[in-house]
Coordinates of C-alpha atoms in Angstrom, one line a residue:
Chain I
M157 CA -0.1 0.0 0.0
F158 CA 1.2 3.6 -0.8
S159 CA 0.9 4.7 2.8
D160 CA 4.0 2.6 3.5
E161 CA 6.0 4.3 0.7
L162 CA 4.8 7.6 1.9
A163 CA 5.9 7.0 5.4
R164 CA 9.4 6.7 4.2
L165 CA 9.4 10.0 2.4
S166 CA 10.3 13.2 4.5
W167 CA 8.2 16.2 3.7
D168 CA 10.8 18.6 5.2
D169 CA 13.8 17.0 3.5
T170 CA 11.8 17.0 0.2
T171 CA 11.1 20.7 0.6
A172 CA 14.6 21.5 1.3
A173 CA 15.8 19.4 -1.6
I174 CA 13.4 21.2 -4.0
A175 CA 14.6 24.8 -2.8
A176 CA 18.3 23.5 -3.2
K177 CA 17.8 22.6 -6.9
T178 CA 20.2 24.6 -9.3
A179 CA 20.3 25.4 -13.0
D180 CA 22.5 22.4 -13.5
D181 CA 20.0 20.2 -11.8
V182 CA 17.4 21.5 -14.3
E183 CA 19.3 21.1 -17.3
R184 CA 20.2 17.6 -16.4
A185 CA 16.5 16.9 -15.9
L186 CA 15.7 18.6 -19.4
R187 CA 18.2 16.2 -21.0
R188 CA 17.2 13.0 -19.4
P189 CA 15.1 10.7 -21.7
K190 CA 13.3 9.2 -18.8
P191 CA 13.3 11.9 -15.9
T192 CA 13.2 10.6 -12.2
V193 CA 11.1 12.1 -9.5
D194 CA 14.3 13.9 -8.5
D195 CA 14.4 15.6 -12.0
F196 CA 10.6 16.5 -11.6
M197 CA 11.6 18.2 -8.4
A198 CA 14.1 20.3 -10.4
L199 CA 11.7 21.2 -13.0
I200 CA 8.9 22.6 -10.6
S201 CA 11.7 24.3 -8.5
P202 CA 12.2 28.0 -8.7
A203 CA 15.5 27.3 -10.4
A204 CA 13.6 26.1 -13.5
E205 CA 11.7 29.4 -14.0
P206 CA 14.1 30.8 -16.5
Y207 CA 13.6 27.5 -18.5
L208 CA 10.0 28.1 -19.1
E209 CA 10.2 28.5 -22.9
I210 CA 12.5 25.5 -23.4
M211 CA 10.1 23.5 -21.1
A212 CA 7.1 24.5 -23.2
R213 CA 8.8 23.3 -26.2
L214 CA 9.8 20.0 -24.8
S215 CA 6.3 19.5 -23.3
R216 CA 4.7 20.2 -26.6
R217 CA 6.9 17.9 -28.5
Y218 CA 6.3 15.0 -26.0
T219 CA 2.6 15.7 -26.0
E220 CA 2.4 15.6 -29.8
E221 CA 4.4 12.5 -30.1
R222 CA 2.0 10.7 -27.7
F223 CA -1.4 12.3 -28.1
G224 CA -1.1 14.2 -31.4
R225 CA -2.8 17.6 -31.6
T226 CA -5.9 16.6 -29.9
V227 CA -7.7 17.2 -26.7
S228 CA -10.3 14.8 -25.2
L229 CA -13.4 16.6 -24.0
F230 CA -15.6 15.4 -21.1
I231 CA -18.4 16.8 -19.0
P232 CA -19.0 16.5 -15.2
L233 CA -22.5 15.9 -13.7
Y234 CA -23.0 16.3 -10.0
L235 CA -25.4 14.0 -8.9
T236 CA -25.6 15.3 -5.3
N237 CA -24.2 18.0 -3.1
S238 CA -25.3 16.1 -0.1
C239 CA -22.2 15.3 2.0
T240 CA -21.3 14.1 5.5
N241 CA -17.9 15.6 5.4
S242 CA -16.6 18.8 6.8
C243 CA -13.8 19.9 4.5
V244 CA -13.0 23.2 5.7
Y245 CA -12.5 24.6 2.2
C246 CA -15.5 23.2 0.5
G247 CA -18.9 24.8 -0.1
F248 CA -20.7 21.4 0.3
H249 CA -19.4 21.2 4.0
V250 CA -21.7 19.3 6.1
A251 CA -22.4 22.3 8.3
N252 CA -23.2 24.7 5.6
K253 CA -27.0 25.5 5.7
M254 CA -28.0 25.1 2.0
P255 CA -30.5 23.1 0.1
R256 CA -29.2 19.6 -0.6
T257 CA -30.3 17.8 -3.7
I258 CA -29.8 14.1 -4.6
L259 CA -31.0 13.7 -8.2
T260 CA -33.5 10.8 -8.7
P261 CA -33.1 8.5 -11.5
A262 CA -35.7 10.3 -13.5
E263 CA -33.7 13.6 -13.0
M264 CA -30.5 11.8 -14.0
E265 CA -32.1 10.8 -17.4
R266 CA -33.2 14.6 -17.8
E267 CA -29.6 15.6 -17.2
Y268 CA -28.2 13.1 -19.5
A269 CA -30.4 14.2 -22.2
A270 CA -29.6 17.8 -21.5
I271 CA -25.9 17.1 -21.8
K272 CA -26.3 15.4 -25.0
E273 CA -28.1 18.8 -26.3
L274 CA -24.9 20.6 -25.3
G275 CA -22.6 18.6 -27.5
P276 CA -21.8 15.0 -28.6
F277 CA -20.2 14.2 -25.1
E278 CA -19.3 10.6 -24.8
N279 CA -17.0 11.0 -21.7
L280 CA -19.2 11.6 -18.6
L281 CA -17.8 12.2 -15.1
L282 CA -20.2 11.5 -12.3
V283 CA -19.6 13.5 -9.2
T284 CA -21.0 13.1 -5.7
G285 CA -20.4 14.4 -2.2
E286 CA -19.8 11.6 0.4
N287 CA -23.2 10.3 1.6
P288 CA -23.0 6.4 1.6
A289 CA -26.4 6.0 3.0
K290 CA -28.3 8.0 0.4
A291 CA -25.9 8.1 -2.4
G292 CA -23.8 5.0 -1.9
V293 CA -22.8 2.2 -4.3
P294 CA -26.3 1.1 -5.3
Y295 CA -27.1 4.7 -6.1
L296 CA -24.0 5.1 -8.3
A297 CA -24.7 1.6 -9.9
K298 CA -28.1 3.1 -10.8
A299 CA -26.6 6.3 -12.3
L300 CA -24.2 4.2 -14.3
D301 CA -26.7 1.8 -15.7
L302 CA -28.9 4.9 -16.7
A303 CA -26.0 6.7 -18.3
K304 CA -24.5 3.8 -20.1
P305 CA -26.8 3.8 -23.2
H306 CA -25.9 7.4 -23.8
F307 CA -22.1 7.7 -23.1
S308 CA -19.2 5.4 -24.1
N309 CA -16.9 6.3 -21.2
L310 CA -18.1 6.6 -17.6
K311 CA -16.0 7.9 -14.9
I312 CA -16.8 8.6 -11.3
E313 CA -15.5 11.2 -8.7
V314 CA -16.9 10.0 -5.3
M315 CA -15.6 9.1 -1.9
P316 CA -13.0 6.3 -1.7
L317 CA -14.5 2.9 -2.0
A318 CA -13.7 -0.7 -1.0
T319 CA -12.0 -2.8 -3.6
E320 CA -15.0 -4.9 -4.1
E321 CA -17.2 -1.8 -4.5
Y322 CA -15.0 -0.6 -7.2
A323 CA -15.2 -4.1 -8.9
E324 CA -19.1 -4.0 -8.5
L325 CA -19.3 -0.6 -10.2
R326 CA -17.0 -1.8 -13.0
R327 CA -19.7 -4.4 -13.7
H328 CA -22.0 -1.4 -14.2
G329 CA -19.8 0.1 -16.8
M330 CA -17.6 2.3 -14.7
N331 CA -14.3 2.7 -16.7
G332 CA -12.5 5.1 -14.4
V333 CA -12.1 6.8 -11.0
I334 CA -10.9 10.3 -10.2
C335 CA -10.0 11.0 -6.6
F336 CA -8.1 14.0 -5.4
Q337 CA -5.9 13.1 -2.3
E338 CA -6.1 17.0 -1.8
T339 CA -2.9 16.8 0.2
Y340 CA -0.1 14.3 1.1
H341 CA 0.8 16.2 4.2
R342 CA -0.6 13.7 6.8
D343 CA -0.8 16.0 9.8
N344 CA -2.3 18.9 7.9
Y345 CA -4.8 16.8 6.2
K346 CA -6.4 16.1 9.5
S347 CA -7.0 19.9 10.1
Y348 CA -8.5 20.4 6.6
H349 CA -10.7 17.3 7.0
P350 CA -11.5 17.3 10.7
R351 CA -14.6 15.2 10.7
G352 CA -16.6 12.6 8.7
M353 CA -15.3 9.6 6.6
K354 CA -12.8 11.8 4.8
S355 CA -11.0 12.6 7.9
N356 CA -9.0 9.1 7.6
F357 CA -5.9 9.8 5.6
E358 CA -4.9 6.2 5.1
W359 CA -8.2 5.2 3.8
R360 CA -8.1 8.0 1.1
V361 CA -4.4 7.4 0.2
N362 CA -4.6 3.7 -0.2
G363 CA -8.0 4.1 -2.1
F364 CA -5.7 4.3 -5.3
D365 CA -4.3 0.8 -4.4
R366 CA -7.9 -0.5 -4.1
M367 CA -8.8 0.9 -7.4
G368 CA -5.8 -0.8 -9.0
Q369 CA -6.4 -4.1 -7.2
A370 CA -10.1 -3.9 -8.7
G371 CA -8.7 -3.4 -12.1
V372 CA -10.1 0.2 -12.7
H373 CA -8.9 1.0 -16.1
S374 CA -8.3 4.6 -15.6
I375 CA -7.3 6.5 -12.4
G376 CA -7.2 10.2 -11.9
M377 CA -5.2 11.9 -9.3
G378 CA -4.9 15.4 -8.0
V379 CA -3.6 17.6 -5.2
L380 CA -5.7 20.8 -4.2
I381 CA -3.3 23.5 -4.8
G382 CA -3.8 26.2 -2.1
L383 CA -3.9 23.9 0.9
E384 CA -0.3 23.5 1.4
K385 CA 2.0 26.5 1.3
E386 CA 4.7 24.1 0.1
W387 CA 2.7 22.9 -3.1
R388 CA 5.8 21.8 -4.9
T389 CA 6.4 19.3 -2.1
D390 CA 2.8 18.1 -2.2
L391 CA 3.1 17.7 -6.2
T392 CA 6.4 15.8 -5.6
M393 CA 4.6 13.3 -3.3
M394 CA 1.9 12.9 -6.1
A395 CA 4.7 12.2 -8.6
Y396 CA 6.0 9.4 -6.3
H397 CA 2.5 8.0 -6.0
L398 CA 2.0 8.1 -9.7
R399 CA 5.3 6.2 -10.3
Y400 CA 4.3 3.6 -7.5
L401 CA 0.9 3.0 -9.1
Q402 CA 2.3 2.8 -12.6
H403 CA 4.6 0.0 -11.2
H404 CA 1.9 -1.9 -9.4
Y405 CA -1.0 -1.5 -11.4
W406 CA 0.5 -1.5 -15.0
R407 CA -2.7 -2.3 -16.9
T408 CA -4.3 1.1 -15.7
K409 CA -3.8 4.5 -17.3
Y410 CA -3.3 7.5 -15.1
S411 CA -4.4 11.0 -15.3
V412 CA -3.4 14.1 -13.2
N413 CA -5.3 17.3 -12.3
F414 CA -3.9 20.6 -10.9
P415 CA -6.9 22.0 -9.2
R416 CA -6.0 25.4 -7.8
M417 CA -8.1 27.5 -5.3
C418 CA -9.0 31.0 -5.9
P419 CA -8.9 33.5 -2.9
A420 CA -12.1 33.7 -1.0
E421 CA -13.7 30.8 -3.0
N422 CA -16.8 29.8 -1.3
G423 CA -16.5 32.5 1.2
G424 CA -14.7 31.2 4.2
F425 CA -11.4 29.4 3.6
Q426 CA -8.5 31.3 2.3
P427 CA -5.9 29.4 0.4
N428 CA -2.6 29.1 2.1
C429 CA -0.8 29.8 -1.3
L430 CA -1.8 31.2 -4.6
M431 CA -0.4 29.7 -7.7
T432 CA 0.2 32.0 -10.5
D433 CA -0.7 31.1 -14.2
R434 CA 3.0 31.0 -14.9
E435 CA 3.7 28.5 -12.1
L436 CA 0.8 26.3 -13.2
A437 CA 2.2 26.4 -16.8
Q438 CA 5.6 25.4 -15.3
L439 CA 4.1 22.6 -13.4
T440 CA 2.2 21.3 -16.3
F441 CA 5.2 21.3 -18.5
A442 CA 7.3 19.6 -15.8
M443 CA 4.6 16.8 -15.4
R444 CA 4.7 16.3 -19.2
I445 CA 8.6 16.1 -19.3
F446 CA 8.6 13.8 -16.3
D447 CA 5.8 11.5 -17.9
H448 CA 5.2 11.5 -21.5
D449 CA 2.2 9.5 -21.5
V450 CA 0.1 10.7 -18.5
D451 CA -3.1 12.2 -19.2
I452 CA -3.1 15.9 -18.0
S453 CA -6.6 17.4 -17.4
Y454 CA -7.8 20.9 -16.9
S455 CA -11.2 21.8 -15.7
T456 CA -13.2 24.9 -16.2
R457 CA -11.6 26.4 -13.1
E458 CA -9.1 28.0 -15.5
L459 CA -9.6 30.9 -17.7
P460 CA -10.5 30.6 -21.4
A461 CA -7.2 32.1 -23.0
F462 CA -5.0 30.1 -20.5
R463 CA -6.9 26.8 -21.2
D464 CA -6.8 27.4 -25.0
H465 CA -2.9 27.9 -25.1
M466 CA -2.3 25.1 -22.7
A467 CA -4.2 22.8 -24.9
T468 CA -1.5 23.2 -27.4
L469 CA 1.4 22.6 -24.8
G470 CA 0.8 19.6 -22.6
V471 CA -2.9 19.4 -21.6
T472 CA -4.8 16.5 -23.1
T473 CA -8.3 16.3 -21.5
M474 CA -10.6 19.2 -20.7
S475 CA -14.0 19.8 -19.5
A476 CA -16.4 22.1 -21.3
G477 CA -19.8 23.7 -20.7
S478 CA -19.5 22.4 -17.0
R479 CA -22.1 23.0 -14.3
T480 CA -21.0 22.2 -10.9
E481 CA -24.2 22.2 -9.0
P482 CA -26.4 19.0 -8.9
G483 CA -28.8 19.0 -11.7
G484 CA -27.3 22.0 -13.2
Y485 CA -27.9 21.1 -16.9
A486 CA -31.8 20.7 -16.6
C487 CA -33.4 20.4 -13.2
Y488 CA -31.8 22.7 -10.9
P489 CA -29.8 25.4 -12.6
E490 CA -29.9 27.8 -9.9
A491 CA -28.5 25.5 -7.1
L492 CA -25.2 26.4 -5.3
E493 CA -22.1 25.5 -7.2
Q494 CA -19.3 23.6 -5.7
F495 CA -16.7 26.0 -7.3
E496 CA -17.0 29.0 -9.4
V497 CA -16.5 28.1 -13.1
S498 CA -13.8 30.5 -14.7
D499 CA -14.5 29.4 -18.3
P500 CA -18.2 29.9 -18.8
R501 CA -18.1 29.6 -22.5
S502 CA -20.6 27.4 -24.3
V503 CA -19.3 24.0 -25.6
D504 CA -19.5 25.3 -29.1
E505 CA -17.3 28.3 -28.2
V506 CA -14.7 25.9 -26.6
V507 CA -14.7 23.7 -29.6
N508 CA -14.3 26.6 -31.9
A509 CA -11.5 28.1 -29.9
L510 CA -9.6 24.7 -29.8
K511 CA -9.8 24.5 -33.5
T512 CA -8.4 27.8 -33.9
M513 CA -5.5 26.8 -31.8
G514 CA -5.0 23.9 -34.2
V515 CA -6.2 21.4 -31.7
E516 CA -8.8 18.7 -32.7
P517 CA -11.4 18.3 -29.9
V518 CA -12.0 14.5 -29.4
W519 CA -15.3 13.4 -28.1
K520 CA -15.0 9.6 -28.2
D521 CA -11.9 7.7 -27.5
W522 CA -13.4 4.7 -25.7
D523 CA -16.1 2.2 -26.4
S524 CA -18.3 0.7 -23.8
V525 CA -17.8 -2.8 -25.5
F526 CA -14.2 -2.7 -23.8
D527 CA -15.9 -2.7 -20.5
K528 CA -17.8 -5.9 -21.1
H529 CA -16.6 -9.4 -20.2
L530 CA -14.7 -8.1 -17.1
S531 CA -12.7 -10.4 -14.9
D532 CA -12.0 -9.0 -11.5
G533 CA -8.4 -7.7 -11.0
R534 CA -7.5 -7.5 -14.7
Chain D
M137 CA 28.6 -2.8 -6.1
S138 CA 25.3 -4.2 -4.8
D139 CA 24.5 -8.0 -4.4
L140 CA 22.0 -9.6 -6.7
I141 CA 19.4 -11.9 -5.1
I142 CA 17.5 -14.5 -7.0
G143 CA 15.4 -17.2 -5.5
G144 CA 16.6 -16.3 -2.0
R145 CA 20.2 -16.7 -2.9
T146 CA 22.8 -13.9 -3.0
F147 CA 25.1 -13.6 -5.9
R148 CA 28.2 -11.2 -5.9
S149 CA 28.8 -11.8 -9.6
R150 CA 26.5 -10.6 -12.2
L151 CA 27.9 -12.8 -14.8
F152 CA 26.2 -16.1 -15.6
L153 CA 27.7 -18.7 -17.9
G154 CA 26.5 -21.2 -20.3
T155 CA 28.5 -24.4 -20.5
G156 CA 27.8 -25.5 -23.9
K157 CA 30.0 -25.3 -27.1
F158 CA 33.3 -25.6 -25.3
R159 CA 36.2 -27.6 -26.9
S160 CA 36.6 -29.6 -23.7
N161 CA 35.2 -29.8 -20.2
R162 CA 38.7 -28.7 -18.7
E163 CA 38.5 -25.6 -20.9
M164 CA 35.1 -24.9 -19.7
A165 CA 36.2 -25.3 -16.1
A166 CA 39.0 -22.8 -16.5
A167 CA 36.6 -20.3 -18.1
I168 CA 34.1 -20.7 -15.3
A169 CA 37.0 -20.0 -12.8
A170 CA 38.2 -17.0 -14.7
S171 CA 34.8 -15.6 -15.0
G172 CA 34.1 -15.5 -11.3
T173 CA 30.6 -16.6 -12.0
E174 CA 28.4 -18.1 -9.3
M175 CA 25.6 -19.5 -11.5
V176 CA 26.2 -21.7 -14.5
T177 CA 23.5 -23.1 -16.7
V178 CA 23.6 -26.8 -17.8
A179 CA 21.6 -28.3 -20.5
M180 CA 19.8 -31.3 -19.1
K181 CA 20.0 -33.0 -22.6
R182 CA 23.8 -33.0 -22.3
I183 CA 24.0 -34.8 -19.0
E184 CA 23.8 -38.4 -18.2
T185 CA 21.5 -37.9 -15.3
T186 CA 21.8 -41.4 -14.1
N187 CA 25.6 -41.2 -13.9
A188 CA 26.8 -39.3 -11.0
S189 CA 30.4 -39.3 -12.6
D190 CA 29.3 -37.7 -15.8
D191 CA 32.2 -35.8 -16.9
M192 CA 30.5 -32.4 -17.5
L193 CA 28.7 -32.6 -14.3
V194 CA 31.9 -33.2 -12.4
H195 CA 33.3 -29.9 -13.6
V196 CA 30.4 -27.7 -12.7
Q197 CA 29.5 -29.1 -9.3
R198 CA 31.7 -26.8 -7.3
D199 CA 31.2 -25.2 -4.0
G200 CA 29.7 -21.6 -4.4
L201 CA 28.5 -22.4 -8.0
Q202 CA 24.7 -22.6 -8.3
L203 CA 23.5 -24.9 -11.2
L204 CA 20.9 -23.6 -13.3
P205 CA 19.6 -26.5 -15.3
N206 CA 17.9 -25.5 -18.5
T207 CA 15.1 -27.3 -20.5
S208 CA 16.7 -26.7 -23.9
G209 CA 15.2 -29.1 -26.3
V210 CA 11.6 -29.1 -25.1
R211 CA 9.0 -27.7 -27.5
D212 CA 5.9 -26.9 -25.2
A213 CA 4.8 -26.4 -21.7
E214 CA 3.9 -29.9 -21.0
E215 CA 7.4 -31.2 -22.1
A216 CA 9.0 -28.4 -20.0
V217 CA 7.2 -29.3 -16.8
F218 CA 8.1 -32.9 -17.4
A219 CA 11.7 -32.1 -18.0
A220 CA 11.8 -29.8 -15.0
Q221 CA 10.8 -32.5 -12.6
L222 CA 13.5 -34.8 -14.0
S223 CA 16.1 -32.0 -13.6
R224 CA 15.1 -31.4 -9.9
E225 CA 15.6 -35.0 -9.2
A226 CA 18.9 -35.2 -11.0
F227 CA 20.5 -31.9 -9.9
G228 CA 18.9 -31.5 -6.5
T229 CA 17.9 -27.8 -7.2
N230 CA 14.7 -25.9 -7.6
F231 CA 16.5 -23.3 -10.0
L232 CA 15.4 -23.7 -13.5
K233 CA 16.2 -21.8 -16.7
L234 CA 13.0 -22.5 -18.7
E235 CA 13.8 -22.6 -22.4
I236 CA 11.1 -23.5 -24.7
H237 CA 12.1 -23.1 -28.3
P238 CA 10.1 -25.3 -30.7
D239 CA 12.0 -23.6 -33.7
P240 CA 15.3 -25.7 -34.1
R241 CA 16.7 -23.0 -36.4
Y242 CA 17.0 -19.7 -34.6
L243 CA 16.0 -21.2 -31.2
L244 CA 13.6 -18.4 -30.6
P245 CA 11.4 -18.9 -27.4
D246 CA 7.7 -19.6 -27.7
S247 CA 6.1 -16.9 -25.6
T248 CA 2.7 -18.5 -25.1
E249 CA 4.2 -21.8 -23.9
T250 CA 6.8 -20.0 -21.8
L251 CA 4.1 -18.2 -19.9
R252 CA 2.0 -21.3 -19.4
A253 CA 5.0 -23.4 -18.1
T254 CA 6.2 -20.5 -15.8
E255 CA 2.7 -20.5 -14.1
E256 CA 2.8 -24.2 -13.7
L257 CA 6.3 -24.5 -12.5
V258 CA 6.0 -21.8 -9.9
K259 CA 3.0 -23.7 -8.4
L260 CA 5.4 -26.8 -8.3
G261 CA 7.9 -24.8 -6.2
F262 CA 10.4 -24.0 -8.7
V263 CA 12.8 -20.9 -9.0
V264 CA 11.8 -20.2 -12.6
L265 CA 14.1 -18.0 -14.7
P266 CA 12.5 -18.0 -18.2
Y267 CA 14.4 -17.2 -21.4
C268 CA 12.1 -15.0 -23.3
A269 CA 11.5 -12.6 -26.1
A270 CA 12.5 -8.9 -25.3
D271 CA 8.8 -8.2 -25.0
P272 CA 8.0 -5.9 -22.0
T273 CA 4.4 -6.9 -21.7
L274 CA 5.5 -10.7 -21.7
C275 CA 8.1 -9.8 -19.0
K276 CA 5.3 -8.2 -16.8
R277 CA 3.1 -11.4 -17.2
L278 CA 6.1 -13.6 -16.4
A279 CA 7.0 -11.7 -13.2
E280 CA 3.1 -11.7 -12.2
A281 CA 3.3 -15.5 -12.9
G282 CA 6.0 -15.7 -10.3
A283 CA 9.2 -15.9 -12.2
A284 CA 12.3 -15.4 -10.1
A285 CA 13.8 -13.3 -12.9
V286 CA 13.3 -12.8 -16.6
M287 CA 15.8 -13.5 -19.2
P288 CA 15.1 -11.4 -22.4
L289 CA 17.3 -12.0 -25.3
G290 CA 19.6 -9.3 -26.8
A291 CA 19.6 -11.1 -30.3
P292 CA 19.1 -14.6 -31.4
I293 CA 21.2 -17.4 -29.6
G294 CA 24.8 -17.6 -30.9
T295 CA 24.7 -14.6 -33.2
N296 CA 27.0 -12.6 -31.1
L297 CA 25.1 -9.5 -32.6
G298 CA 24.9 -7.6 -29.3
L299 CA 21.9 -5.7 -28.0
R300 CA 19.6 -5.6 -31.1
T301 CA 16.6 -5.4 -28.7
R302 CA 18.1 -2.4 -26.9
D303 CA 15.0 -0.2 -26.9
F304 CA 12.8 -3.0 -25.7
L305 CA 15.4 -4.1 -23.1
Q306 CA 15.3 -0.5 -21.7
I307 CA 11.4 -0.6 -21.2
I308 CA 11.8 -4.0 -19.5
I309 CA 14.5 -2.8 -17.1
E310 CA 12.4 0.4 -16.5
Q311 CA 9.3 -1.6 -15.5
A312 CA 10.8 -4.6 -13.9
T313 CA 9.8 -6.0 -10.5
V314 CA 12.1 -8.9 -10.7
P315 CA 15.7 -9.1 -11.8
V316 CA 16.4 -8.7 -15.6
V317 CA 19.1 -11.1 -17.0
V318 CA 20.0 -10.3 -20.6
D319 CA 20.5 -13.6 -22.3
A320 CA 21.6 -14.5 -25.8
G321 CA 23.3 -12.4 -28.4
I322 CA 26.0 -10.9 -26.1
G323 CA 29.0 -11.4 -28.4
A324 CA 31.7 -9.1 -26.8
P325 CA 32.5 -7.7 -23.4
S326 CA 31.3 -4.2 -24.6
H327 CA 27.8 -5.7 -25.3
A328 CA 27.7 -7.0 -21.8
A329 CA 28.9 -3.6 -20.3
E330 CA 26.3 -1.7 -22.4
A331 CA 23.6 -4.1 -20.9
M332 CA 24.8 -3.5 -17.5
E333 CA 25.1 0.3 -17.8
M334 CA 21.5 0.3 -18.9
G335 CA 20.5 -1.3 -15.5
A336 CA 20.3 -4.9 -16.4
D337 CA 20.8 -7.0 -13.3
A338 CA 23.0 -9.6 -14.8
C339 CA 24.2 -11.1 -18.1
L340 CA 24.3 -14.7 -19.3
V341 CA 27.1 -15.4 -21.9
N342 CA 28.0 -18.6 -23.5
T343 CA 29.0 -18.6 -27.2
A344 CA 31.2 -15.5 -27.0
I345 CA 33.4 -17.1 -24.3
A346 CA 33.2 -20.9 -25.4
V347 CA 34.3 -20.2 -29.1
A348 CA 36.8 -17.4 -28.3
G349 CA 40.4 -18.1 -29.1
Q350 CA 41.2 -18.3 -25.5
P351 CA 37.9 -18.8 -23.4
A352 CA 39.6 -18.4 -20.0
A353 CA 41.0 -15.0 -20.9
M354 CA 37.7 -14.1 -22.6
A355 CA 35.9 -15.0 -19.5
A356 CA 38.1 -12.8 -17.5
A357 CA 37.3 -9.9 -19.9
F358 CA 33.6 -10.4 -19.5
K359 CA 34.1 -10.3 -15.8
Q360 CA 35.7 -7.1 -16.0
A361 CA 33.1 -5.6 -18.5
V362 CA 30.1 -6.8 -16.4
E363 CA 31.6 -5.1 -13.2
A364 CA 32.5 -2.0 -15.1
G365 CA 29.0 -1.7 -16.5
R366 CA 27.3 -2.4 -13.2
Q367 CA 29.5 0.1 -11.4
A368 CA 28.8 2.7 -13.9
F369 CA 25.0 2.2 -13.7
E370 CA 25.3 2.4 -9.7
A371 CA 27.4 5.5 -9.9
V372 CA 24.7 7.2 -12.2
L373 CA 25.8 7.9 -15.7
P374 CA 25.8 11.6 -16.7
V375 CA 23.2 12.7 -19.2
Q376 CA 24.6 12.9 -22.7
A377 CA 24.4 16.4 -24.3
A378 CA 21.2 17.6 -26.0
N379 CA 20.4 21.0 -27.4
L380 CA 18.4 23.1 -24.9
R381 CA 18.5 26.3 -26.7
A382 CA 15.3 28.0 -27.0
E383 CA 14.3 29.2 -30.4
A384 CA 14.0 33.0 -30.3
S385 CA 10.9 33.4 -32.8
S386 CA 7.4 33.6 -31.5
P387 CA 7.9 32.2 -27.9
L388 CA 5.2 29.6 -26.8
T389 CA 4.9 31.2 -23.4
A390 CA 4.3 34.8 -24.6
F391 CA 0.6 34.4 -23.6
L392 CA 1.8 34.3 -19.9
D393 CA 3.3 37.7 -20.1

């Protein structure tokens, strides 16, 4: 389990090592055909800032070699904002007095149909808060069953599940799981997630092993940038985690996300660090140079012009037309959003912008026929 | 240099020797001594397994030398399992180099049968080292099946062509969860050094030593090459030069300004 590996890594030593990186370290990392985590540390360090243009060129080259000039499009659907957790930074915090919605099967159908009106989406991400009693595995299975006729690739972003539960959802057509660790800082994790199921660090961080053991085909990872002041250290831990998972669960493909918080997002919680566009670009290029094959995903948290350019330089998956409130496409368009969308463009506008940048938007890159005949663990 | 552990046994030498093709068993024994090897393969088909004073066996049964009986000659998994059981009886070891090459011309391994036989032999308690194609996915499957190491080929057996499968060996080494022993095709000490510099855990050499002008002297040369290559790998090779110059015209990152 990754928690054992993580226990051997020192947060403070890693932070110091990143701060000590020099231009020589960066150049060595840029030249290495297969960069190590240590190289990744050099590439995200301040020492690499003067190399941003070279990094952009390398990142673009590796991305084009592996993915071509394409970006895969997906759309998220929030099934519920009901949540028993108390993440201090989240608008769906259990103590927030707000109307809670759990979409009924009939409402799901309406949402799926409304999404299909927005564009020929085939990649659907189903999102929930953590409420296992009312929106647990049977509920998700139902949502997958109903989505399956309309979408060829179904992913979920929900609370960490048990191995058998992931296997069960695979049998209902689930192809991938996205789960953000939020932070790899074990002690601080507790203060951001003081109560509820999510307060258990080990259960969350080892959830990725359980996904791998259940044979989940696609696993998405992420650190919530804004929680830890030393975001470079957090991302380095994620890089170790990625390598660990690739080594152990080699049949699975991986994606990474870099969600960054904005100041005063959802009122209360103030981020402990603010990442600039330049830093996010550097991080994205560094990840691509570190791993030529990993899928790099941007959400509509980012601004239109930034997304459009990054789609040519390393980003390979994007959401478009997103609503981050449950039932936001058809049933409850006025409900409270989880985060504020910074790219409010219509799907057509995003598609046209990508084409103008010389990038082909890809709607379908999977077929549900591949999710049939599943044997557990493979 | 770090030690190599296979099947619970520690090896200080990362050079394994094949024992075929020598002009005489005495010459073979001299080459084994000069190489410093601690593991030698023996073809079951060459040994009179009922004769304890078989001349070849006498020369390879020495203290500190792990015998690695091989199944050369078998053509499918069933034959390999049968041969392995005979070999365990005869040599008193669970170590087994699994070789299944139904093709008598190039002696190329049958991947399907090799994987099937590995699964079976691991269940029977063998320490299985399969000779296999330089196929990264196959090596993953062999490791999952419980192989103690994988032995991908550098080039067809006996060709002395060197690491023709270089790019695939690199991927195998990068992904490995068990030791990687580069087997077959290594024709010169420089080939062995290259494999070790890439991060291979060991090399198996036979023809290049056995048919050299002076086998014992060549064995000594391979010993040094394997040690040098391993030492270089552990010391972390410097990255070779590449052009990092940014092109001046229309910077890609101007949108960030």
